mmCIF file of the C-alpha atoms, coordinates in Angstrom:
data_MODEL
# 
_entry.id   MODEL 
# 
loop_
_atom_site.group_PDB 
_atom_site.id 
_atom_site.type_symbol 
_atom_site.label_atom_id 
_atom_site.label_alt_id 
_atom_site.label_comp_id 
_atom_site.label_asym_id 
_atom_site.label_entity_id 
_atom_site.label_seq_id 
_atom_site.pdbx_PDB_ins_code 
_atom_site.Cartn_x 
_atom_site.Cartn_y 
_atom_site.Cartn_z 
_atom_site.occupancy 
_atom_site.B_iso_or_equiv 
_atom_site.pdbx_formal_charge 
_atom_site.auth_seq_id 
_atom_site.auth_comp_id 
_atom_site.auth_asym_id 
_atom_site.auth_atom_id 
_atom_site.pdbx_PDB_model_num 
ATOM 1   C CA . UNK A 1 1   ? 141.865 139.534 112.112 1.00 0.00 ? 1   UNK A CA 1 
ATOM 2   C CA . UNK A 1 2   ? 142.349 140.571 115.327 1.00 0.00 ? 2   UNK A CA 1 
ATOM 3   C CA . UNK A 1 3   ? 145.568 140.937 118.179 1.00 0.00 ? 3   UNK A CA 1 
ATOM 4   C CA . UNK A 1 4   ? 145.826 142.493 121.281 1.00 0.00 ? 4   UNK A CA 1 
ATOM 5   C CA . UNK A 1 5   ? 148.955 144.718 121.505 1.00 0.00 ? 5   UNK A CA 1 
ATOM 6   C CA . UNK A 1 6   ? 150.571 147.832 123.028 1.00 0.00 ? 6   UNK A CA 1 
ATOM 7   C CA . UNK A 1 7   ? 148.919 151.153 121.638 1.00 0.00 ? 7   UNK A CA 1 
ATOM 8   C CA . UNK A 1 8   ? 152.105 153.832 120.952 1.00 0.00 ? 8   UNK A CA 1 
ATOM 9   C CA . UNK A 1 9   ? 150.981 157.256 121.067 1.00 0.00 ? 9   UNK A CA 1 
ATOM 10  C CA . UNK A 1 10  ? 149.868 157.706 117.677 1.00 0.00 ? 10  UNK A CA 1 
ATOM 11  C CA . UNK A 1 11  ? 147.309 155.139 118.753 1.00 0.00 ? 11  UNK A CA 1 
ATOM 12  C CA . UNK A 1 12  ? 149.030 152.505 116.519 1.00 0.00 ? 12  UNK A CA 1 
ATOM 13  C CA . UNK A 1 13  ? 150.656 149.563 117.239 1.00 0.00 ? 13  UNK A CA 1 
ATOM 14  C CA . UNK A 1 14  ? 153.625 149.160 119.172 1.00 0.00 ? 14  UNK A CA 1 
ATOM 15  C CA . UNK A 1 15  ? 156.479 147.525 116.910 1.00 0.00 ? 15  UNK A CA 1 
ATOM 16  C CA . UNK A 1 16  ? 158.964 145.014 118.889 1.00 0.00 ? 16  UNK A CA 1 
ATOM 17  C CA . UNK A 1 17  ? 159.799 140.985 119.065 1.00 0.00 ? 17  UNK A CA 1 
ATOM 18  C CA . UNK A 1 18  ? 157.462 140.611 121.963 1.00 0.00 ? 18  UNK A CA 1 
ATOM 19  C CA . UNK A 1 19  ? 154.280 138.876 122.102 1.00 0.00 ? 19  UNK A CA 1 
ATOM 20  C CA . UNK A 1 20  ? 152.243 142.042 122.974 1.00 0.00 ? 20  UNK A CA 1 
ATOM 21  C CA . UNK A 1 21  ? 153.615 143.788 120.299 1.00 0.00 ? 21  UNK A CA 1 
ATOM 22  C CA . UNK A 1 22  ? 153.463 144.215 116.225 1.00 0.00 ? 22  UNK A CA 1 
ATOM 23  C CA . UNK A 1 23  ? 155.904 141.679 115.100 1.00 0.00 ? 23  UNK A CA 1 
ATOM 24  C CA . UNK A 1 24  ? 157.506 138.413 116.455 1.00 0.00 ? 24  UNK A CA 1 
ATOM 25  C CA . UNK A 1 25  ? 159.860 136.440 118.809 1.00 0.00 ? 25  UNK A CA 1 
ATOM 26  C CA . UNK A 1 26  ? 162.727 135.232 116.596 1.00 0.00 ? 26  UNK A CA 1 
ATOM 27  C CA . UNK A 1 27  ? 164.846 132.168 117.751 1.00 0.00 ? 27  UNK A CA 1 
ATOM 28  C CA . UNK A 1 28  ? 168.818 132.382 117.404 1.00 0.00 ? 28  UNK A CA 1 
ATOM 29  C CA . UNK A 1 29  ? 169.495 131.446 113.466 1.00 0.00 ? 29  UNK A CA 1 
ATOM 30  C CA . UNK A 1 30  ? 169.981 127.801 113.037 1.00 0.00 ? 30  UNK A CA 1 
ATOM 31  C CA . UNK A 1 31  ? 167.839 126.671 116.177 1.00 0.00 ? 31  UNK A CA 1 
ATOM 32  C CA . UNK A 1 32  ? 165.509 123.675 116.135 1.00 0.00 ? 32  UNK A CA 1 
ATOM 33  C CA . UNK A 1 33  ? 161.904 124.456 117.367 1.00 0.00 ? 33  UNK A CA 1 
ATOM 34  C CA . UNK A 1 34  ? 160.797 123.220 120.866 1.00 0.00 ? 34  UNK A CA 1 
ATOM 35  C CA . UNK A 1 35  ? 157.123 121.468 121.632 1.00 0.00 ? 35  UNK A CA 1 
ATOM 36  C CA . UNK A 1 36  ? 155.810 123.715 122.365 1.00 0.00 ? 36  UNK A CA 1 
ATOM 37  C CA . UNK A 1 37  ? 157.944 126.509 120.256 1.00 0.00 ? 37  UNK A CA 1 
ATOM 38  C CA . UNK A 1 38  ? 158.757 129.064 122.082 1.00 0.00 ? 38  UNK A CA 1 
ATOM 39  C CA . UNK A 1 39  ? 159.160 131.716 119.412 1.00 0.00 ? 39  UNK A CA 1 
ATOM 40  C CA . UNK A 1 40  ? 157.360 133.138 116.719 1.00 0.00 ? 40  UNK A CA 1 
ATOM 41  C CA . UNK A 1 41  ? 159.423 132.272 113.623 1.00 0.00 ? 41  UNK A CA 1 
ATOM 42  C CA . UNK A 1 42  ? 162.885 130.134 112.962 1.00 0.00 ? 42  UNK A CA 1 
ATOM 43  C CA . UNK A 1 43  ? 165.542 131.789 111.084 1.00 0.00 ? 43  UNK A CA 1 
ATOM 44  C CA . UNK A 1 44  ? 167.687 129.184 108.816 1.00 0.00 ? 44  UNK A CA 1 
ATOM 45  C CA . UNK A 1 45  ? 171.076 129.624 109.354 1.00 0.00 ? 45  UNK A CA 1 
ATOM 46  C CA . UNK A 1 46  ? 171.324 132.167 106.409 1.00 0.00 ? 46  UNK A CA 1 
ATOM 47  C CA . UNK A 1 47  ? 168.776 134.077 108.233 1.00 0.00 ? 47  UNK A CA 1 
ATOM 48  C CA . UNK A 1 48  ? 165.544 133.147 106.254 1.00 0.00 ? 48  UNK A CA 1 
ATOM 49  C CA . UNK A 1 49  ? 161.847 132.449 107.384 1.00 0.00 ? 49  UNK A CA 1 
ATOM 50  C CA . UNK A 1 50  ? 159.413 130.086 105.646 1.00 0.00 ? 50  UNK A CA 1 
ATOM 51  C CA . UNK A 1 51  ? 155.401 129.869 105.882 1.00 0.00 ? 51  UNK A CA 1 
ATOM 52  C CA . UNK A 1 52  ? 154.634 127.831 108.900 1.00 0.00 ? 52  UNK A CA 1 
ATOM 53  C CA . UNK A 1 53  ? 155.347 130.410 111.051 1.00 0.00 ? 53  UNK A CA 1 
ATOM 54  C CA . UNK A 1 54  ? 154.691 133.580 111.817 1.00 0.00 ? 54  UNK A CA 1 
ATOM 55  C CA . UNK A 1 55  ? 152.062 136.046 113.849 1.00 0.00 ? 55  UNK A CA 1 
ATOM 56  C CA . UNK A 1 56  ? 149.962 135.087 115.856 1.00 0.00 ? 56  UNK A CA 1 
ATOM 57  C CA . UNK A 1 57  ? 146.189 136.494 115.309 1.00 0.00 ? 57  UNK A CA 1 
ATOM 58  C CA . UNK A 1 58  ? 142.157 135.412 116.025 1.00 0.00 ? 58  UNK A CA 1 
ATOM 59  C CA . UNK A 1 59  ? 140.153 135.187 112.869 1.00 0.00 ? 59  UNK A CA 1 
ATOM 60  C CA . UNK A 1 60  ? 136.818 136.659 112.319 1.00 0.00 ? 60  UNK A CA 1 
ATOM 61  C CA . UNK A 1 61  ? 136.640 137.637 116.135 1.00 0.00 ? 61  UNK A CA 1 
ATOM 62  C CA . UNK A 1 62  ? 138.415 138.825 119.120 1.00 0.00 ? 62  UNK A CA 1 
ATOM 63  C CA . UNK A 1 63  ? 136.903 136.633 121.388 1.00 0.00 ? 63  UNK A CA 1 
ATOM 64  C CA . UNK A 1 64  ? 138.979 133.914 120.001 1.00 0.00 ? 64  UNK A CA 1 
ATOM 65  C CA . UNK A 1 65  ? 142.001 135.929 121.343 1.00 0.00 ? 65  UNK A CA 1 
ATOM 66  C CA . UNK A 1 66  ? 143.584 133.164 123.625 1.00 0.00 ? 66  UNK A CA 1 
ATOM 67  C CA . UNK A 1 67  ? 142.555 133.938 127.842 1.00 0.00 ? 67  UNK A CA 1 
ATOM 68  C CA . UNK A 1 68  ? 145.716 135.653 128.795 1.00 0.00 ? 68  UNK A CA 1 
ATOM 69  C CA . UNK A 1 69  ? 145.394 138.083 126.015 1.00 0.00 ? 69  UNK A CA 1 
ATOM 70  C CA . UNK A 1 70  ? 141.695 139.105 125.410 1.00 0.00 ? 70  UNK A CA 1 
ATOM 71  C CA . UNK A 1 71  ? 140.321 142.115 126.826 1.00 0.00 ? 71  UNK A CA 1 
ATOM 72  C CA . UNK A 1 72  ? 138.547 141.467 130.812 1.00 0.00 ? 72  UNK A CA 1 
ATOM 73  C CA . UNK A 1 73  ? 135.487 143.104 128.494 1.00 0.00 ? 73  UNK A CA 1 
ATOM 74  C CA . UNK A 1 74  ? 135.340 139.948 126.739 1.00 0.00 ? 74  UNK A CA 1 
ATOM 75  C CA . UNK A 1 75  ? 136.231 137.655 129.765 1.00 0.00 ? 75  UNK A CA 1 
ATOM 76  C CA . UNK A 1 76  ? 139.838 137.254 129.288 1.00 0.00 ? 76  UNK A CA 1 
ATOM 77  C CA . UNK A 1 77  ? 142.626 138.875 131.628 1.00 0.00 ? 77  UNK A CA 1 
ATOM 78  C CA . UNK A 1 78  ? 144.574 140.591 128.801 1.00 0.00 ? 78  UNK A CA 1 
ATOM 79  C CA . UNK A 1 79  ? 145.649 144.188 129.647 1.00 0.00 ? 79  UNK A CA 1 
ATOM 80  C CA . UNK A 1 80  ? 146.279 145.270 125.881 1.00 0.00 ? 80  UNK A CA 1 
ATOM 81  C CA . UNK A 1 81  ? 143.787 146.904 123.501 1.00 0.00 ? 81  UNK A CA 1 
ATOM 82  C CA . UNK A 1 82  ? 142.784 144.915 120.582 1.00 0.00 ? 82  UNK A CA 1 
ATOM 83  C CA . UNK A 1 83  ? 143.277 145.765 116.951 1.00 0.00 ? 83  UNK A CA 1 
ATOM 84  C CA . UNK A 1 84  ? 141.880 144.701 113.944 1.00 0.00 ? 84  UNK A CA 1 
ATOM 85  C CA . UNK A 1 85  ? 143.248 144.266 110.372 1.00 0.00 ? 85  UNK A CA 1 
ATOM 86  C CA . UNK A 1 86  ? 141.789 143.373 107.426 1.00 0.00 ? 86  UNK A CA 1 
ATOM 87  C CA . UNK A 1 87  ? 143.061 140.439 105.701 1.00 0.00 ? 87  UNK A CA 1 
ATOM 88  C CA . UNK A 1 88  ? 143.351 142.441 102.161 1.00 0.00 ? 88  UNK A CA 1 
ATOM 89  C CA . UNK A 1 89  ? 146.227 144.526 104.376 1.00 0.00 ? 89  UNK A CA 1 
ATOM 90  C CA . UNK A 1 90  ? 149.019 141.782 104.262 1.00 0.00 ? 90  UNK A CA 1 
ATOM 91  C CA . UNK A 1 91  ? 150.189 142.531 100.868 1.00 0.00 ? 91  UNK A CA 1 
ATOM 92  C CA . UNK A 1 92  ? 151.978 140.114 98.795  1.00 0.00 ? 92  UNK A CA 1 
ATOM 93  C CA . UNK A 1 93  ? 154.923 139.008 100.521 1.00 0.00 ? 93  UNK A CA 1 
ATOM 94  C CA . UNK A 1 94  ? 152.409 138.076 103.486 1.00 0.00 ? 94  UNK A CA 1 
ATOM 95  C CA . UNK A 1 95  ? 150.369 135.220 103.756 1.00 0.00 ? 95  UNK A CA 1 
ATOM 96  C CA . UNK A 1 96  ? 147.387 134.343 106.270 1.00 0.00 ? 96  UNK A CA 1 
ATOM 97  C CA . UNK A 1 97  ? 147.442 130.541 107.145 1.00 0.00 ? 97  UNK A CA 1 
ATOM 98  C CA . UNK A 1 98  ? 144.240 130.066 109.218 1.00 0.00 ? 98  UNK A CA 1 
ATOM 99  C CA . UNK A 1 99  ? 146.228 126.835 110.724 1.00 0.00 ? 99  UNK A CA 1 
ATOM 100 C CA . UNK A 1 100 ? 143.974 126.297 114.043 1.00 0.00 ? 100 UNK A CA 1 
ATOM 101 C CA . UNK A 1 101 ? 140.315 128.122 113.350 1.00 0.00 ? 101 UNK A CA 1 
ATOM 102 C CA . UNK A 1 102 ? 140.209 130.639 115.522 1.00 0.00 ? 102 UNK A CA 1 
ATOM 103 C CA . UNK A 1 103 ? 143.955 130.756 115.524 1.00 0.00 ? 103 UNK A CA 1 
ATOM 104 C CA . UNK A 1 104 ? 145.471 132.181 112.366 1.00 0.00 ? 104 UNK A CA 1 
ATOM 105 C CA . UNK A 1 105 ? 149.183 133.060 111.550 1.00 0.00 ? 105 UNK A CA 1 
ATOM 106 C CA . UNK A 1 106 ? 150.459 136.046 109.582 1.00 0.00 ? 106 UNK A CA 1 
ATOM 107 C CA . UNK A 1 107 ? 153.375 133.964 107.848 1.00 0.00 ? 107 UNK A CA 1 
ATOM 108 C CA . UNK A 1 108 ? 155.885 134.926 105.287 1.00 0.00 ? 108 UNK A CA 1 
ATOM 109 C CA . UNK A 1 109 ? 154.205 133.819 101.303 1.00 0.00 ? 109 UNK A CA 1 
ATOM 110 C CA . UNK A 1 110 ? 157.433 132.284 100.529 1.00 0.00 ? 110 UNK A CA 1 
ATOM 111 C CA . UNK A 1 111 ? 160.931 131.761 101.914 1.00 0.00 ? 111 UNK A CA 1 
ATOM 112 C CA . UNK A 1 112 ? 162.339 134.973 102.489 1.00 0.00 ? 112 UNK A CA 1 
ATOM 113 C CA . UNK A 1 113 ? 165.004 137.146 104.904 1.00 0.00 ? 113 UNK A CA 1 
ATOM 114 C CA . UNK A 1 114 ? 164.031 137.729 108.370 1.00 0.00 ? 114 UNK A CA 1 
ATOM 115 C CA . UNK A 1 115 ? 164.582 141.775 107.554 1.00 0.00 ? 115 UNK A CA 1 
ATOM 116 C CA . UNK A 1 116 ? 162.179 141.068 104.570 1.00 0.00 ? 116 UNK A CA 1 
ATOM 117 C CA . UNK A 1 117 ? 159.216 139.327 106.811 1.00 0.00 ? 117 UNK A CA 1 
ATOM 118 C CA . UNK A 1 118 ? 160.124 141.750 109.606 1.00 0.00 ? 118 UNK A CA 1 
ATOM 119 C CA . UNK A 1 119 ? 159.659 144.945 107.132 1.00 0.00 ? 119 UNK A CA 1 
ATOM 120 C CA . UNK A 1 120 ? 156.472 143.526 105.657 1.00 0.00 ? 120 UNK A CA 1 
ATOM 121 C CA . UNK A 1 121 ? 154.752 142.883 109.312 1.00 0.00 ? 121 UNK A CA 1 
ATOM 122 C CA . UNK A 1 122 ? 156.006 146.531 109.911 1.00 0.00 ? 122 UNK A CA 1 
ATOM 123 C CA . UNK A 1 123 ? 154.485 148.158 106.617 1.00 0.00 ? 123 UNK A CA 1 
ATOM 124 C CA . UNK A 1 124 ? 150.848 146.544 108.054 1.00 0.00 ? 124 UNK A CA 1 
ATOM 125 C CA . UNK A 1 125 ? 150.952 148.702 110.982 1.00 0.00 ? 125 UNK A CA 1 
ATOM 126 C CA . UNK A 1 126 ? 149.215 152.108 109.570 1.00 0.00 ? 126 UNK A CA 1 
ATOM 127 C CA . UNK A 1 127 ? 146.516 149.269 109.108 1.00 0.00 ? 127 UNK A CA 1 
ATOM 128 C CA . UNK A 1 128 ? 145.655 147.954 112.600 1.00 0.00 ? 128 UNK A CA 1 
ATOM 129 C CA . UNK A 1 129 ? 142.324 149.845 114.141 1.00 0.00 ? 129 UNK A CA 1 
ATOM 130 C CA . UNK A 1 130 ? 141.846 149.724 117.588 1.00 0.00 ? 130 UNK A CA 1 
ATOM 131 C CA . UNK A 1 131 ? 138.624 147.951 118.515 1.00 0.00 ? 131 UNK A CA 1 
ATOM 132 C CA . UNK A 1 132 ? 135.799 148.756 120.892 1.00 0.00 ? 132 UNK A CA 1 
ATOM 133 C CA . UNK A 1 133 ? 135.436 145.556 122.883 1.00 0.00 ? 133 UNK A CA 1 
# 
């Protein structure tokens, strides 16, 4: 799988509720998605995710990164370096939910806590390689 992100200086991932970071853009608890959403994931007013949602990543490639964030190496305008995980790194409480082929989404397995989904994304980040592209 592959996302372009900001590199910290251990050459890892940046973590943050951006989209050019490790992790997601959470919606006010409660909220009703948009069409188009405009965040990641959608707390329930207790403050729980379900699969559906989640990270955004390309499958298989990193051309499938969307324009505005591949690499100008691979004809995009994206100004982050892309990473690559494997999908054996997501763990249990993870799920990959290849929903649009290229697009695939890093989604909680189950309904769970935001600070559960949140800590799970964050445990994948020794993981992520950068990528020559």
């Amino acid at each position: 799988m592959f996302r372009a992100m900001k590199k910290a200086d251990d050459r890892l991932p940046v973590l943050g509720r951006t989209a050019r970071t490790l992790g997601v853009r959470v919606s006010a608890a409660g909220a009703i998605p948009e069409n188009p959403p405009e965040f990641d994931v959608y707390p329930d007013a207790a403050g729980h995710v379900i699969p559906g949602w989640g990270l955004s990543v390309a499958m298989d490639h990193p051309g499938g990164l969307p324009r505005h964030r591949k690499p100008r190496s691979l004809g995009g305008e994206g100004r982050d370096p892309v990473f690559s995980l494997p999908v054996s790194a997501v763990g249990k409480v993870l799920n990959v939910n290849e929903d649009r082929p290229p697009h695939a989404l890093i989604e909680p397995a189950s309904r769970c806590s935001l600070a559960e989904y949140e800590a799970a994304l964050a445990g994948t980040r020794p993981s992520w390689k950068v990528c020559d592209v």
